[in-house]
mmCIF file of C-alpha atoms and ligand atoms in Angstrom:
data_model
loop_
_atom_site.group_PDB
_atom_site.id
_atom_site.type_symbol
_atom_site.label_atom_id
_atom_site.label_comp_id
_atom_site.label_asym_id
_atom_site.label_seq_id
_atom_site.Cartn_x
_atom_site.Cartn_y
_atom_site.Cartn_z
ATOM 1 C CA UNK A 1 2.794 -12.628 -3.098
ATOM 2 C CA UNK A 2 6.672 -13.016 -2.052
ATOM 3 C CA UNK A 3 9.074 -12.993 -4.691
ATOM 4 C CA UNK A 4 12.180 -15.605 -3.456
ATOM 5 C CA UNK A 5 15.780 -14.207 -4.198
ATOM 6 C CA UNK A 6 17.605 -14.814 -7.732
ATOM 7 C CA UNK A 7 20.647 -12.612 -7.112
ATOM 8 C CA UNK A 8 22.906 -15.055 -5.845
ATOM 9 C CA UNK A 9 24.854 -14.745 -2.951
ATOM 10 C CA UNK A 10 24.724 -11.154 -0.461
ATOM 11 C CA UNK A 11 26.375 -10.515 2.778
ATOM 12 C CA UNK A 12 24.858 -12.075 6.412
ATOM 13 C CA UNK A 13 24.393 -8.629 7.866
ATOM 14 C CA UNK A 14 22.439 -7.405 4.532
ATOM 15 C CA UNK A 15 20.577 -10.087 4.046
ATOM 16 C CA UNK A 16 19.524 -10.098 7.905
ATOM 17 C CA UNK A 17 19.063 -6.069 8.007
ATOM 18 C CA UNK A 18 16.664 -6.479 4.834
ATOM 19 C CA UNK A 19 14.396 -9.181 6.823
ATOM 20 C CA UNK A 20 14.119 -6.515 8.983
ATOM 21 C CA UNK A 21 16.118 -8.313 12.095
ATOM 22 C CA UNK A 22 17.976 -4.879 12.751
ATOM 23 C CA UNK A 23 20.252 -2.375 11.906
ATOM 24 C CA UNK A 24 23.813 -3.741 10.196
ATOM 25 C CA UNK A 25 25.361 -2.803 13.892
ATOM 26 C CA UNK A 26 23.166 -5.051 15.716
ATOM 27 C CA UNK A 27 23.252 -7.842 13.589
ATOM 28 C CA UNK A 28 27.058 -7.717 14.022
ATOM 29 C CA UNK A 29 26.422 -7.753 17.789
ATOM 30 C CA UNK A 30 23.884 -10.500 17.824
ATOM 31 C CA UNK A 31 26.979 -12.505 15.276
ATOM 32 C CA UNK A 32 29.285 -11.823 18.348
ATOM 33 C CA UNK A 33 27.253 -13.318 20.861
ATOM 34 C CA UNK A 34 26.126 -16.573 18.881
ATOM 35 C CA UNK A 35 22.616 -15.856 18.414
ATOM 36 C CA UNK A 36 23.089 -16.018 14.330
ATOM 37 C CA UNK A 37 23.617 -19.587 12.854
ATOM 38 C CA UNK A 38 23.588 -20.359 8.743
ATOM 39 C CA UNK A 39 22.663 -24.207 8.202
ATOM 40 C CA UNK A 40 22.692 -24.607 11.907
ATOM 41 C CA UNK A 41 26.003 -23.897 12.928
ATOM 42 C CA UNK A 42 27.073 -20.561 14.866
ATOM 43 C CA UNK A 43 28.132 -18.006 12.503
ATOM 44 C CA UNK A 44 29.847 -14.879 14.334
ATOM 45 C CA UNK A 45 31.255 -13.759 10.854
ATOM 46 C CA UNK A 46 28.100 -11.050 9.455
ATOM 47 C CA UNK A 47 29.868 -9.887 6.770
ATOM 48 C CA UNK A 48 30.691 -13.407 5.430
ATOM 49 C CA UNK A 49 28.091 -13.809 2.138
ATOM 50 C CA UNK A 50 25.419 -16.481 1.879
ATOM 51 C CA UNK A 51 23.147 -17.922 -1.346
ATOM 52 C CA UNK A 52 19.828 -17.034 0.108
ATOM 53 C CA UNK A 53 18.113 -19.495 -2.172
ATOM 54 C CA UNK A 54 20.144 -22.475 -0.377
ATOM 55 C CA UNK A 55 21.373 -21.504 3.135
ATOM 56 C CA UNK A 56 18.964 -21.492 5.950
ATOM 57 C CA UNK A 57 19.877 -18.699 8.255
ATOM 58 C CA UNK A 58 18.692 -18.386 11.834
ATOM 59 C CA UNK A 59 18.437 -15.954 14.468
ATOM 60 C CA UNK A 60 17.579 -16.570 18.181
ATOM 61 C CA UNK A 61 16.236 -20.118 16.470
ATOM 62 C CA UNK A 62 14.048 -18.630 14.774
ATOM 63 C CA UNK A 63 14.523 -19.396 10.897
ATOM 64 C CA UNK A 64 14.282 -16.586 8.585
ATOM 65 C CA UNK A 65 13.038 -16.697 5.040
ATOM 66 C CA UNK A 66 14.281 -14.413 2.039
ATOM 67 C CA UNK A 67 11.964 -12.260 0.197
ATOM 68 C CA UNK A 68 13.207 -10.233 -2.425
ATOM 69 C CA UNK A 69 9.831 -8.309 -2.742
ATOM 70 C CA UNK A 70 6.676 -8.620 -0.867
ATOM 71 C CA UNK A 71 3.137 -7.466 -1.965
ATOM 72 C CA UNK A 72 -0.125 -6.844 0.228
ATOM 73 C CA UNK A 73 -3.428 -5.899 -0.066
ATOM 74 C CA UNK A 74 -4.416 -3.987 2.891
ATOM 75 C CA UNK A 75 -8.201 -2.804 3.550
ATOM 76 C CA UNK A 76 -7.171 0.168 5.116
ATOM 77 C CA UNK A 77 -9.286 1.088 8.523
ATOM 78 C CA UNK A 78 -9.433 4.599 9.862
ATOM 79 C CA UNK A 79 -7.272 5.718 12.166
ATOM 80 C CA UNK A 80 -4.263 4.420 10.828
ATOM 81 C CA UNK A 81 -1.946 6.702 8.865
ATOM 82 C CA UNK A 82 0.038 6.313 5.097
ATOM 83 C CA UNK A 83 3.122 6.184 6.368
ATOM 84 C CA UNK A 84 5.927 3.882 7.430
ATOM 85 C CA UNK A 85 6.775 6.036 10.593
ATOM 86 C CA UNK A 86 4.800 7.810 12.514
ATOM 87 C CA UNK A 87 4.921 9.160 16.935
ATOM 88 C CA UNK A 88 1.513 9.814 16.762
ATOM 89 C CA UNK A 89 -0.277 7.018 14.974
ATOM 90 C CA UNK A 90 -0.070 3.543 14.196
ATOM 91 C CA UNK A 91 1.338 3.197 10.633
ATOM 92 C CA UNK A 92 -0.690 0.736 7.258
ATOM 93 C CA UNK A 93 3.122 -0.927 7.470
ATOM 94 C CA UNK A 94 3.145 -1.770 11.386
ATOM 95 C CA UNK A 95 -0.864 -3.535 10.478
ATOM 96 C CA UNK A 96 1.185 -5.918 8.240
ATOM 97 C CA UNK A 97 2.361 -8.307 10.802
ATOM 98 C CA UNK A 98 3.559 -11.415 8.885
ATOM 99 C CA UNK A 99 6.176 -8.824 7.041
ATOM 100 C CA UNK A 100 9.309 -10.464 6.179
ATOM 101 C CA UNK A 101 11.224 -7.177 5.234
ATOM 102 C CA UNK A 102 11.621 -4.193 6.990
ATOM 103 C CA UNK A 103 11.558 -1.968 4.473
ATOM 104 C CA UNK A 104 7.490 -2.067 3.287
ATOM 105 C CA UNK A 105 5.744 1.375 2.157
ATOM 106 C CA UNK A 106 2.639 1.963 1.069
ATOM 107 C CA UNK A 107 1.907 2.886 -2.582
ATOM 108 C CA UNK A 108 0.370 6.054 -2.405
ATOM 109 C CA UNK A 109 -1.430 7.657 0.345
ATOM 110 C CA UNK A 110 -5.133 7.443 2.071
ATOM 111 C CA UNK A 111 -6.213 10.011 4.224
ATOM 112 C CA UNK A 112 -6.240 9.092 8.159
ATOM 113 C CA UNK A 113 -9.823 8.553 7.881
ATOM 114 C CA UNK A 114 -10.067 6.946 4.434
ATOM 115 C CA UNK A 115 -10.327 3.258 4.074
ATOM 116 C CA UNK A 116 -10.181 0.907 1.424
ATOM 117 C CA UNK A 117 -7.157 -0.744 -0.565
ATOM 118 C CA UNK A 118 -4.069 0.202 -0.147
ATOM 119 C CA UNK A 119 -1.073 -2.077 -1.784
ATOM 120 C CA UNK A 120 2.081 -1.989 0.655
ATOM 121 C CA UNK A 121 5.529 -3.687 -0.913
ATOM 122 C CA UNK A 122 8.847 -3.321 -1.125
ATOM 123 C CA UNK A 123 9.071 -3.197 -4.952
ATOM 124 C CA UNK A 124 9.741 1.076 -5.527
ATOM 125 C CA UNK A 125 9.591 0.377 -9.469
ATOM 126 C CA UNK A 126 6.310 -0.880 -9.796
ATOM 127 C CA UNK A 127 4.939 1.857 -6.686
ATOM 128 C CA UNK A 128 6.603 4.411 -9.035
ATOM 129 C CA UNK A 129 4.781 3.374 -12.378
ATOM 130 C CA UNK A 130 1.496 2.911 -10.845
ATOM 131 C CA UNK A 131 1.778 6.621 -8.974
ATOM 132 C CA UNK A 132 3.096 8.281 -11.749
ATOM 133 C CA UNK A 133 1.560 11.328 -12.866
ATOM 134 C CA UNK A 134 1.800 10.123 -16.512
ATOM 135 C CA UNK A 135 0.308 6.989 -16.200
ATOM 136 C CA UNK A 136 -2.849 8.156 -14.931
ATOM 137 C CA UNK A 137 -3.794 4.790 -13.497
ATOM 138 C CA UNK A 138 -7.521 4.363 -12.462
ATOM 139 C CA UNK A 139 -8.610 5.247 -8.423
ATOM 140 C CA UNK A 140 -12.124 4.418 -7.749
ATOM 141 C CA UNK A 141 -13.402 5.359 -4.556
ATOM 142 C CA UNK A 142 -16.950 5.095 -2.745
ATOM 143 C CA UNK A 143 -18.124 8.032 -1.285
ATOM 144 C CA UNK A 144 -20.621 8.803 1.265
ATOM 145 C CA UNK A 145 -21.857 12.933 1.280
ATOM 146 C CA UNK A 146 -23.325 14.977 3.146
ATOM 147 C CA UNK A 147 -26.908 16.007 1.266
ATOM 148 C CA UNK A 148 -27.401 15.551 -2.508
ATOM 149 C CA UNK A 149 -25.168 16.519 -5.813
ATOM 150 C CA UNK A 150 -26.852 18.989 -7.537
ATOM 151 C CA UNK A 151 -28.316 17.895 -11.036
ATOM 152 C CA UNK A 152 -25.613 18.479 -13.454
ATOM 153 C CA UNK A 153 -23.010 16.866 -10.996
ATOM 154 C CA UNK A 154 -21.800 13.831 -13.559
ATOM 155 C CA UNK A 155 -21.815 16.312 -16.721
ATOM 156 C CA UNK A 156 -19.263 18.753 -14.062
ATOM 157 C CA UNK A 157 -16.996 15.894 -12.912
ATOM 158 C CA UNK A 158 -16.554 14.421 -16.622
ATOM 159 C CA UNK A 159 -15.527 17.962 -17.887
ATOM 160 C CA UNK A 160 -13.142 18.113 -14.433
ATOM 161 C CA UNK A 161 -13.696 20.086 -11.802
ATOM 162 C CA UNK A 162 -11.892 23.751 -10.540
ATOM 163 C CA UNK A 163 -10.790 22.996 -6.788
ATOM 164 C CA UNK A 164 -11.318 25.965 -4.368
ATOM 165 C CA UNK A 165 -7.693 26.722 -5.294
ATOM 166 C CA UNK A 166 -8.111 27.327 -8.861
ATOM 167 C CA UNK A 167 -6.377 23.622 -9.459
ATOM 168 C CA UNK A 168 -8.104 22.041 -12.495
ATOM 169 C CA UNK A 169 -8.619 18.445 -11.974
ATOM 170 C CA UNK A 170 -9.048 15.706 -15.024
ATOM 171 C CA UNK A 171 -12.373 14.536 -16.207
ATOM 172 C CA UNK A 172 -13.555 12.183 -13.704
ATOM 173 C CA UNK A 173 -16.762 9.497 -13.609
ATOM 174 C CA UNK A 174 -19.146 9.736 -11.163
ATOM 175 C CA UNK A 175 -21.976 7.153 -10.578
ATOM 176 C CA UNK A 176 -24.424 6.351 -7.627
ATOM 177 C CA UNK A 177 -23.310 3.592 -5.682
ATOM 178 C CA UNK A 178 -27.175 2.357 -4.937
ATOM 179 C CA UNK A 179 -29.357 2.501 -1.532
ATOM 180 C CA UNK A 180 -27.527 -0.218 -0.262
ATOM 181 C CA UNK A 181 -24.307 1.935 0.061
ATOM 182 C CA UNK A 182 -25.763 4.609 1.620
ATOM 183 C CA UNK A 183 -26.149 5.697 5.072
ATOM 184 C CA UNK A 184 -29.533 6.868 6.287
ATOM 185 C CA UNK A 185 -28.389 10.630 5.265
ATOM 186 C CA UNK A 186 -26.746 11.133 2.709
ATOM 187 C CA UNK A 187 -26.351 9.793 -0.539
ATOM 188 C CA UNK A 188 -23.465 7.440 -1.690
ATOM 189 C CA UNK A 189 -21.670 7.740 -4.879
ATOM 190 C CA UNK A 190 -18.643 5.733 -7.447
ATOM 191 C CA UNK A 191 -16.057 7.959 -8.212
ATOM 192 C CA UNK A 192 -12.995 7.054 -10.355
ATOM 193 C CA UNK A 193 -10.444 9.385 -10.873
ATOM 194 C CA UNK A 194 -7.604 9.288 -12.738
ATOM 195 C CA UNK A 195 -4.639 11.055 -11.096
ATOM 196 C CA UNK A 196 -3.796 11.355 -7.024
ATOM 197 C CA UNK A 197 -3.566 15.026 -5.997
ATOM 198 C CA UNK A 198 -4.107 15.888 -2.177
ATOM 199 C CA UNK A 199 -7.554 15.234 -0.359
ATOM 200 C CA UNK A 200 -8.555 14.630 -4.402
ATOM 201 C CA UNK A 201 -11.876 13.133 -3.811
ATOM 202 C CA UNK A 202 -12.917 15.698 -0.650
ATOM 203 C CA UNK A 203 -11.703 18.230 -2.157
ATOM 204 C CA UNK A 204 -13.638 17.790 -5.589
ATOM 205 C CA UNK A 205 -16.855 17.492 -3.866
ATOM 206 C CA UNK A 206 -16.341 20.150 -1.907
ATOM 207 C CA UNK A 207 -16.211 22.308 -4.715
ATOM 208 C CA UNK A 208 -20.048 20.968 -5.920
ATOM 209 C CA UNK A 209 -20.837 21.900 -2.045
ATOM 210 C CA UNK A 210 -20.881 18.906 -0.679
ATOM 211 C CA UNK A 211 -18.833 17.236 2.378
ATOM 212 C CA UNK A 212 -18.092 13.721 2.122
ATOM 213 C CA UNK A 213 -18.397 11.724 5.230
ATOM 214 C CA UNK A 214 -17.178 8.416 4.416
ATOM 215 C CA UNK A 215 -14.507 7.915 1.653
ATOM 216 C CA UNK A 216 -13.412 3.893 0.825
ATOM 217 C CA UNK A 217 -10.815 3.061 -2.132
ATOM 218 C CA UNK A 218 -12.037 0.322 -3.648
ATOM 219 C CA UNK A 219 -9.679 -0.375 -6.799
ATOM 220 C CA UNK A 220 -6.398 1.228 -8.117
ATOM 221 C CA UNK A 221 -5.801 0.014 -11.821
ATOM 222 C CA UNK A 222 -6.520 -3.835 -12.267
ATOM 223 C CA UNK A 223 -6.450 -4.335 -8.442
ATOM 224 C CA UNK A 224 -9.942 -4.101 -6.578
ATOM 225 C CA UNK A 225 -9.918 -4.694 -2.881
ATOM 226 C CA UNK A 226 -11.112 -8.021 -1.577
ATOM 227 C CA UNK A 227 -14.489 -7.852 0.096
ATOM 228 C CA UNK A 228 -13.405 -10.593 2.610
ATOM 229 C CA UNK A 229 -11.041 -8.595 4.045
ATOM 230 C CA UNK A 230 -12.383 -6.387 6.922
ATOM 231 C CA UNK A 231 -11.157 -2.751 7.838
ATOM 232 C CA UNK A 232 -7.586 -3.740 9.158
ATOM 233 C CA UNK A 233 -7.224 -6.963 7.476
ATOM 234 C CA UNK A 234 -4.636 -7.784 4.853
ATOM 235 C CA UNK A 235 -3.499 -10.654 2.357
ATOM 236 C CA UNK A 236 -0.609 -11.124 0.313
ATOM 237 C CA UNK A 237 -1.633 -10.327 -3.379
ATOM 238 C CA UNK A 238 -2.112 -13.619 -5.645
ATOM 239 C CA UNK A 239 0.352 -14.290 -8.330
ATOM 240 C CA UNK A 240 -2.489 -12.755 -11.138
ATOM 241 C CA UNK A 241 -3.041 -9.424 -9.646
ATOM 242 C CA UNK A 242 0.672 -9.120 -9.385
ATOM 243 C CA UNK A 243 1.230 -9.819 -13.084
ATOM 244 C CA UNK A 244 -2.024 -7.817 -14.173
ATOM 245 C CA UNK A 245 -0.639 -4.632 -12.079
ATOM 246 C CA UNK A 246 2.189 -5.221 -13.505
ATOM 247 C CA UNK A 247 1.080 -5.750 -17.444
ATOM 248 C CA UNK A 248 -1.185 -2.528 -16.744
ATOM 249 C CA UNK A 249 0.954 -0.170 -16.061
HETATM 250 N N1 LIG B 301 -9.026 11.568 -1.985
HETATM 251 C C1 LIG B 301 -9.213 12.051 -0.737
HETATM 252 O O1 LIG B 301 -9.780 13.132 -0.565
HETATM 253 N N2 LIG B 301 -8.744 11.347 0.297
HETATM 254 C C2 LIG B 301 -8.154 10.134 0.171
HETATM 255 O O2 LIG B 301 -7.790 9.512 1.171
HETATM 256 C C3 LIG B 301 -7.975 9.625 -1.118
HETATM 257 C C4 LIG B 301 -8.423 10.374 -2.187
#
């Protein structure tokens, strides 16, 4: 889901710079030399303003569209890290490649070897509603452990659990996820939490004894990741799981 501009008219350069086509100083540069034109003639001006909602803007030939915000589900693969920047790894934001804007986060964070949905936009409001502390928005997550929970697992997670650092965590529901979730050791389990603290999920198994070997995200309030989409895949979200994330929260 891309939300078209209803701000009226913004400068060349910022409107350019947002697309992601550079920083303001080379999109003055790339004015000078004629490689910018607005309704197909040569512009060299990049501070002069534009209506993005009329004027077709162009650089190198290439036409490029306004987005005021941009929304994706991403099934998250492992390997990839929660971050826009990274010199080690590639980066959820760099998997997006049909991004119109350059400046795409992801909401929240999965561990490097998590998958599972992960929403990356532009729009900071709704990323801060839906990972505020206070809003305690629903995470569920399947996970794959090492050996079994003991007996009185669900009873321990619904009261919360106390991490290894004496943090107390909120009342969480467990479930098993069923045989065909499971790996041939191991035992796979539904776990929705309710608030986002660090290695969360690992961290409150750990504390039953237990080491979880496969973690997957698999919804975050209203939104529940697409099954089509493979590990690495992405769509833009559809125009109701916009409003319902945004209704929800
Ligand atoms: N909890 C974890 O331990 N890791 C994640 O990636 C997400 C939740």
């Amino acid at each position: 889901m891309t939300t078209e501009n209803r701000g009226g008219a913004m400068r060349l350069d910022r409107f350019l710079a947002e697309m992601g086509a550079g920083t303001r100083s080379q999109i003055r540069d790339a004015a000078k030399k004629g490689r910018i034109r607005v309704n197909g003639v040569v512009e060299k001006r990049a501070d002069r303003r534009i209506d993005p909602a009329a004027d077709a803007v162009s650089l190198d030939g290439r036409e490029i569209a306004y987005a005021r915000f941009e929304y994706y589900m991403l099934n998250k693969p492992q390997g990839v890290v929660s971050a826009t920047e990274d010199n080690l790894h590639r980066t959820v934001v760099e998997l997006i490649t049909d991004r119109r804007r350059g400046d795409l986060f992801p909401v929240g964070r999965l561990d490097i070897d998590t998958e599972g949905l992960l929403l990356i936009t532009n729009d900071g409001d709704l990323a801060h509603r839906l990972l505020s502390p206070k809003k305690h928005v629903d995470k569920r997550y399947l996970a794959v452990i090492e050996g079994t929970l003991p007996s009185d697992s669900r009873q321990r997670f619904a009261e919360g659990i106390v991490l290894s650092d004496g943090t107390q965590t909120m009342p969480a529901e467990l479930e098993e996820a069923g045989d065909s979730a499971a790996p041939e050791t191991g035992s796979a389990y539904i776990l929705t939490i309710h608030e986002g603290k660090f290695h969360q999920v690992k961290r409150m198994f750990e504390a039953l004894d237990c080491r979880v070997v496969y973690l997957k995200r698999m919804s975050m309030g209203s939104l529940r990741l697409d099954e089509k989409l493979r590990p690495g895949e992405y769509r833009p979200l559809t125009e109701t799981e916009l409003a319902m994330l945004q209704e929800n929260c």
